[in-house]
Every structure is written in structure tokens, then in C-alpha cells.
mmCIF file of N, CA and C in Angstrom:
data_model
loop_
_atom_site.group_PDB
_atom_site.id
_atom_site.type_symbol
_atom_site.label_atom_id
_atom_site.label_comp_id
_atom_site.label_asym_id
_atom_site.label_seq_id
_atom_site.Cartn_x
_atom_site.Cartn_y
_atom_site.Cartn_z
ATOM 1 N N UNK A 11 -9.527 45.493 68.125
ATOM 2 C CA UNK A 11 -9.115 44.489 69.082
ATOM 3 C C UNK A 11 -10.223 44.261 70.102
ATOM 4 N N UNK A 12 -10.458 42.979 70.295
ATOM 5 C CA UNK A 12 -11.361 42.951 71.515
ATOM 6 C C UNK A 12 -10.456 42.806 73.121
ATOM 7 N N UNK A 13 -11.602 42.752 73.859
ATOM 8 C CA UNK A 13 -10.948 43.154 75.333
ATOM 9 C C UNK A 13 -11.003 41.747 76.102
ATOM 10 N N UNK A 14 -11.064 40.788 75.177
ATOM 11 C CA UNK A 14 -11.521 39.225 75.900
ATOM 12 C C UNK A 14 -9.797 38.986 76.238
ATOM 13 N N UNK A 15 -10.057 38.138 77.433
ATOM 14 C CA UNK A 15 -8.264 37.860 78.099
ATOM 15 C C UNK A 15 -7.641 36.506 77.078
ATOM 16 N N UNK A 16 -6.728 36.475 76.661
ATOM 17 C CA UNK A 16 -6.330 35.474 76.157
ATOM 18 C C UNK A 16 -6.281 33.937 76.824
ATOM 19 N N UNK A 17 -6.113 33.960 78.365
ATOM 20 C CA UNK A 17 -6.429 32.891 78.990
ATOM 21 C C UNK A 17 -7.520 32.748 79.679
ATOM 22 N N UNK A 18 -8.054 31.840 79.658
ATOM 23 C CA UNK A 18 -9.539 31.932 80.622
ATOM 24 C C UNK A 18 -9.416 30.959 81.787
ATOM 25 N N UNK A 19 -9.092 31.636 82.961
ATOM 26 C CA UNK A 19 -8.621 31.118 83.958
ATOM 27 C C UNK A 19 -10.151 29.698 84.440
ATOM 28 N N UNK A 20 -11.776 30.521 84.207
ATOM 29 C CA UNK A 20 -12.576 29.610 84.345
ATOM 30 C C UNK A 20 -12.878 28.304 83.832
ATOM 31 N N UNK A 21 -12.217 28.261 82.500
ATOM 32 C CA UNK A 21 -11.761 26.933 81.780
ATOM 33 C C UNK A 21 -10.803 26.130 82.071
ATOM 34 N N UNK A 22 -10.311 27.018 82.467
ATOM 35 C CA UNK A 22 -8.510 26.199 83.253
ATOM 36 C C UNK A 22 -9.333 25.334 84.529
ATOM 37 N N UNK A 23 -9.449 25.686 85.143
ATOM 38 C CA UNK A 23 -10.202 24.972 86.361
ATOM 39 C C UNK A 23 -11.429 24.385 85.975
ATOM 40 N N UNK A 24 -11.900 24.221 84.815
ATOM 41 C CA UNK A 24 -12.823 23.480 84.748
ATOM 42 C C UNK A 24 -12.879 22.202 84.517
ATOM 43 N N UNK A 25 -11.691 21.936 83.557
ATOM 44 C CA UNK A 25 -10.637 20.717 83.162
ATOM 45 C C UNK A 25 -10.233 20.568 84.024
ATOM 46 N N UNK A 26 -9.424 20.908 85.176
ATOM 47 C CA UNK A 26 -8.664 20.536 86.008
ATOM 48 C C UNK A 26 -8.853 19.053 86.400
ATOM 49 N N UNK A 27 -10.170 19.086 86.991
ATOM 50 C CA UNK A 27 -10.697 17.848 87.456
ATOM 51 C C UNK A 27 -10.513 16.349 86.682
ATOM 52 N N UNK A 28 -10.572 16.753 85.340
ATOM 53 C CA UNK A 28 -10.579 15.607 83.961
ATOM 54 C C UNK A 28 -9.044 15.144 83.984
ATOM 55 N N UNK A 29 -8.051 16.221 84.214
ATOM 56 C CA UNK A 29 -6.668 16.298 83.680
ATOM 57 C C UNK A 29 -6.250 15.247 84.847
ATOM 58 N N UNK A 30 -6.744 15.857 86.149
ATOM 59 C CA UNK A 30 -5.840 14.897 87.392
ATOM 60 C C UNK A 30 -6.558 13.351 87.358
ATOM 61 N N UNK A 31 -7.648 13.006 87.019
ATOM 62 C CA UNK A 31 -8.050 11.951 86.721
ATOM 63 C C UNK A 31 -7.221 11.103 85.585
ATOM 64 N N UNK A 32 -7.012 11.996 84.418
ATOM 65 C CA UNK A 32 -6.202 11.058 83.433
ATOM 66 C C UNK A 32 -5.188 10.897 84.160
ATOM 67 N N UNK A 33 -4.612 11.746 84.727
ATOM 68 C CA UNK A 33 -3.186 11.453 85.428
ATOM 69 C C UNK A 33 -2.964 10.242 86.122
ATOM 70 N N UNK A 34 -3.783 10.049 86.957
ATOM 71 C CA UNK A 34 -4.528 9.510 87.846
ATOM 72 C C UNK A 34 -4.404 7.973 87.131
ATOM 73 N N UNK A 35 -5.146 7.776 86.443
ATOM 74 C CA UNK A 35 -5.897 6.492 85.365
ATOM 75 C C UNK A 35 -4.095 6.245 84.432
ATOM 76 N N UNK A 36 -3.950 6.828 83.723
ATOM 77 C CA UNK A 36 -3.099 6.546 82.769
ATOM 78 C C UNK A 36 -1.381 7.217 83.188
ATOM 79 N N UNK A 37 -1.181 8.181 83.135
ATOM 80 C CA UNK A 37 0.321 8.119 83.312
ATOM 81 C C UNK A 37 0.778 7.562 84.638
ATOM 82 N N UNK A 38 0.428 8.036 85.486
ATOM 83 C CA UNK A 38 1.311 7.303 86.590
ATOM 84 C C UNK A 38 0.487 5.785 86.964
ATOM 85 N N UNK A 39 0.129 5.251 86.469
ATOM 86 C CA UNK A 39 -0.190 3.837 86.124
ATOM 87 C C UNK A 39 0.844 2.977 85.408
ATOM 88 N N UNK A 40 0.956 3.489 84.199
ATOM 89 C CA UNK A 40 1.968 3.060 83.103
ATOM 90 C C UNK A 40 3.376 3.499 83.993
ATOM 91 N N UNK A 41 4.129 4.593 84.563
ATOM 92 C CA UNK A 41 5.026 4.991 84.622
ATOM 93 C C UNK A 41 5.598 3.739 85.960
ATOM 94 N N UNK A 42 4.638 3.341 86.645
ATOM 95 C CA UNK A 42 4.563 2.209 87.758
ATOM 96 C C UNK A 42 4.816 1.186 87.158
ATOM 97 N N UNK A 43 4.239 0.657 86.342
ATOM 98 C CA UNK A 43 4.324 -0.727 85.755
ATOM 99 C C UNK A 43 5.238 -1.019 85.261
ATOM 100 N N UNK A 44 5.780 0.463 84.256
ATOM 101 C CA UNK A 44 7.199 0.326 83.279
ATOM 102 C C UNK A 44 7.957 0.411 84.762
ATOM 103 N N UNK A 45 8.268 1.219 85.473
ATOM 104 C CA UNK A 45 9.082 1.103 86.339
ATOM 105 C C UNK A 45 9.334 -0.398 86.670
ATOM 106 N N UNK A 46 8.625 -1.387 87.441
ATOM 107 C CA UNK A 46 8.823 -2.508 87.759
ATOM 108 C C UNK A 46 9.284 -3.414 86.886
ATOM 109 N N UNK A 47 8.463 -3.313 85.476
ATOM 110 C CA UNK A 47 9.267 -4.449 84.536
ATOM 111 C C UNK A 47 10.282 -3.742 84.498
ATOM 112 N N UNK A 48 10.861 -2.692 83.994
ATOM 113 C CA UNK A 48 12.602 -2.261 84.042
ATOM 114 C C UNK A 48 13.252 -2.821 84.962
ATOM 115 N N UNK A 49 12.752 -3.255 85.975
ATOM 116 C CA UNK A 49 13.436 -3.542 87.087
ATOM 117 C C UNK A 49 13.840 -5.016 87.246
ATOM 118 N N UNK A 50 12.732 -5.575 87.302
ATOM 119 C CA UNK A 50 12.172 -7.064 87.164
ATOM 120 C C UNK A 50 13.620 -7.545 85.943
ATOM 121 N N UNK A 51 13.491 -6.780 84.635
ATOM 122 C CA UNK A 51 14.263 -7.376 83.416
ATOM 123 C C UNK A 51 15.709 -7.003 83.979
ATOM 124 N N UNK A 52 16.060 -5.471 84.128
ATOM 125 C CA UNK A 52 17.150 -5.772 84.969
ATOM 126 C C UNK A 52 17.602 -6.243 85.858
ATOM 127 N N UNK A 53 17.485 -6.939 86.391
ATOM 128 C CA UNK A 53 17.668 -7.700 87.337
ATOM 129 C C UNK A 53 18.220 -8.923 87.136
ATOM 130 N N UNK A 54 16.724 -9.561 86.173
ATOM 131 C CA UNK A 54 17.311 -10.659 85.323
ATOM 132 C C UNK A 54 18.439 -10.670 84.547
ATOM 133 N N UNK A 55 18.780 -9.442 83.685
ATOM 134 C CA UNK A 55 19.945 -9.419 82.683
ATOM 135 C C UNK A 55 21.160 -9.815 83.995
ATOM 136 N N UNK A 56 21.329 -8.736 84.987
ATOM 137 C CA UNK A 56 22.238 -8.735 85.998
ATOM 138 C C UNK A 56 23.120 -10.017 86.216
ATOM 139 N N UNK A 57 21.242 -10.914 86.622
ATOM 140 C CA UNK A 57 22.274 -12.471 86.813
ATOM 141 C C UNK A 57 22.545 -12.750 85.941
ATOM 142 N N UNK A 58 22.556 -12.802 84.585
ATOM 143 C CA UNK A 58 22.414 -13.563 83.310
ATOM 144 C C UNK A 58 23.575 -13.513 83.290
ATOM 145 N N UNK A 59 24.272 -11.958 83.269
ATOM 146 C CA UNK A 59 25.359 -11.696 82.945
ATOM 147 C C UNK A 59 26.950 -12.182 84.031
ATOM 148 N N UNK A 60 26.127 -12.016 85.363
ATOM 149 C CA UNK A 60 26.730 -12.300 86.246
ATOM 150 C C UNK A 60 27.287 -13.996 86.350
ATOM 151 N N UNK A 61 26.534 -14.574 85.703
ATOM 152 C CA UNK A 61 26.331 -15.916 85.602
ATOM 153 C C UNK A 61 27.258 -16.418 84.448
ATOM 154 N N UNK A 62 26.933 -16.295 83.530
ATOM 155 C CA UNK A 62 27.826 -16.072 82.731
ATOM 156 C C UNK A 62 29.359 -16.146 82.496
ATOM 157 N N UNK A 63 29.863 -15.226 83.242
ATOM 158 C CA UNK A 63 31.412 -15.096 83.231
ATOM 159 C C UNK A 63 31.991 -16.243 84.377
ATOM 160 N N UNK A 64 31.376 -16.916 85.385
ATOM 161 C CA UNK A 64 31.578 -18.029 85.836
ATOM 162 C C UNK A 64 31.447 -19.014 85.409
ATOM 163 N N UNK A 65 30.810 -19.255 84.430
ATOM 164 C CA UNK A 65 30.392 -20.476 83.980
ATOM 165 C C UNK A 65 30.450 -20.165 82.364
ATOM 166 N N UNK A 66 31.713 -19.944 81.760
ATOM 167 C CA UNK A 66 32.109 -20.053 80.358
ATOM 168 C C UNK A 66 32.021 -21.205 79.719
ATOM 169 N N UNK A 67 32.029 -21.632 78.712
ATOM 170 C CA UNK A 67 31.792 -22.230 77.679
ATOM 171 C C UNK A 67 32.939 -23.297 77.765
ATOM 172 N N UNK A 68 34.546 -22.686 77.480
ATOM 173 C CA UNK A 68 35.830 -22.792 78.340
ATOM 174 C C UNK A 68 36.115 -24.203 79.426
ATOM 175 N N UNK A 69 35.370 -23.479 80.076
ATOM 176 C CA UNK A 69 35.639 -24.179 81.332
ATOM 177 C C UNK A 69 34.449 -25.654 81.334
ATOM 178 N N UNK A 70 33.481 -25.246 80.777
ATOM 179 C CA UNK A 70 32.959 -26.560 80.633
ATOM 180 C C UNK A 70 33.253 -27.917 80.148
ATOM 181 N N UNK A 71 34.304 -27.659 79.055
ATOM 182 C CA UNK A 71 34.796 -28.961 78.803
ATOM 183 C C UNK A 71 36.208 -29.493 79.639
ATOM 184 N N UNK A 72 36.951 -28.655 79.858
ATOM 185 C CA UNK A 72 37.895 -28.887 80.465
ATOM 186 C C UNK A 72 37.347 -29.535 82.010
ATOM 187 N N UNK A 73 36.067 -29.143 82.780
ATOM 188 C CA UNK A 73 36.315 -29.802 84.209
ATOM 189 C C UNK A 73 35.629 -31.576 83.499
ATOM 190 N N UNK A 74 34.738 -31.771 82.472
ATOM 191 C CA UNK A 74 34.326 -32.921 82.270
ATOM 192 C C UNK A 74 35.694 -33.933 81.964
ATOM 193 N N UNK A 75 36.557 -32.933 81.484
ATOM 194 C CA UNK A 75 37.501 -34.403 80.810
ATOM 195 C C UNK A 75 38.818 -34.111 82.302
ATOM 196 N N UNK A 76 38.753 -33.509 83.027
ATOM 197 C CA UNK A 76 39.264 -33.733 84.307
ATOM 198 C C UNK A 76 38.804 -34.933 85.404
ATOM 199 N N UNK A 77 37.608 -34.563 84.908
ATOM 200 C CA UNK A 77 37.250 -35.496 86.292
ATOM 201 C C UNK A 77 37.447 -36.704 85.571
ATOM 202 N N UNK A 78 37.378 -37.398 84.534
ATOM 203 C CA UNK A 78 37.260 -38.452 84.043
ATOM 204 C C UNK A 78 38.484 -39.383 83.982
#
């Protein structure tokens, strides 16, 4: 058996610097952006849906041949 440590703490910190940069650059970039379009689209669905149940299909013909 050799006596070398299984983790090498000097490698760990050597990356460090690379790792918080990707972090940095790519995930919490993407995790921002997806956040907002999720938001942005829900939002939209919200009214869509909201909209919707007031203004049925139903009811559209019935107020045209009312007023007439």
C-alpha cells in the first residue's frame, strides 16, 4: 500500500477558482433566465386561462343575437 492521501486537498483548491467561474458563467446564468421565462409564460397561461372562462364560446353567440 502506498502512503499517498486519497484526497489531495492542493488540487481541490486549485480548481476551485475554474469551478466558481463556471458557476459564475453558466449555471446561475441559465437558472436566471429559466427562472424569468417560467415566469413571463406563467403569467401568460394565468391570463389565458383567466380569460377564458369569461369569455366562452357560449356566450358569444347568444349576446350577438340579443342585441339584435
Amino acid at each position: 500500500m502506498t502512503d499517498q492521501p486519497i484526497w489531495q486537498w492542493d488540487l481541490a483548491w486549485q480548481v476551485l477558482p475554474d469551478l466558481l467561474v463556471a458557476f459564475l458563467k453558466v449555471t446561475l446564468v441559465v437558472t436566471v433566465v429559466s427562472t424569468l421565462i417560467a415566469a413571463v409564460l406563467g403569467l401568460i397561461i394565468a391570463v389565458v386561462r383567466r380569460s377564458a372562462r369569461r369569455r366562452s364560446p357560449a356566450s358569444w353567440g347568444s349576446s350577438s343575437i340579443s342585441s339584435g
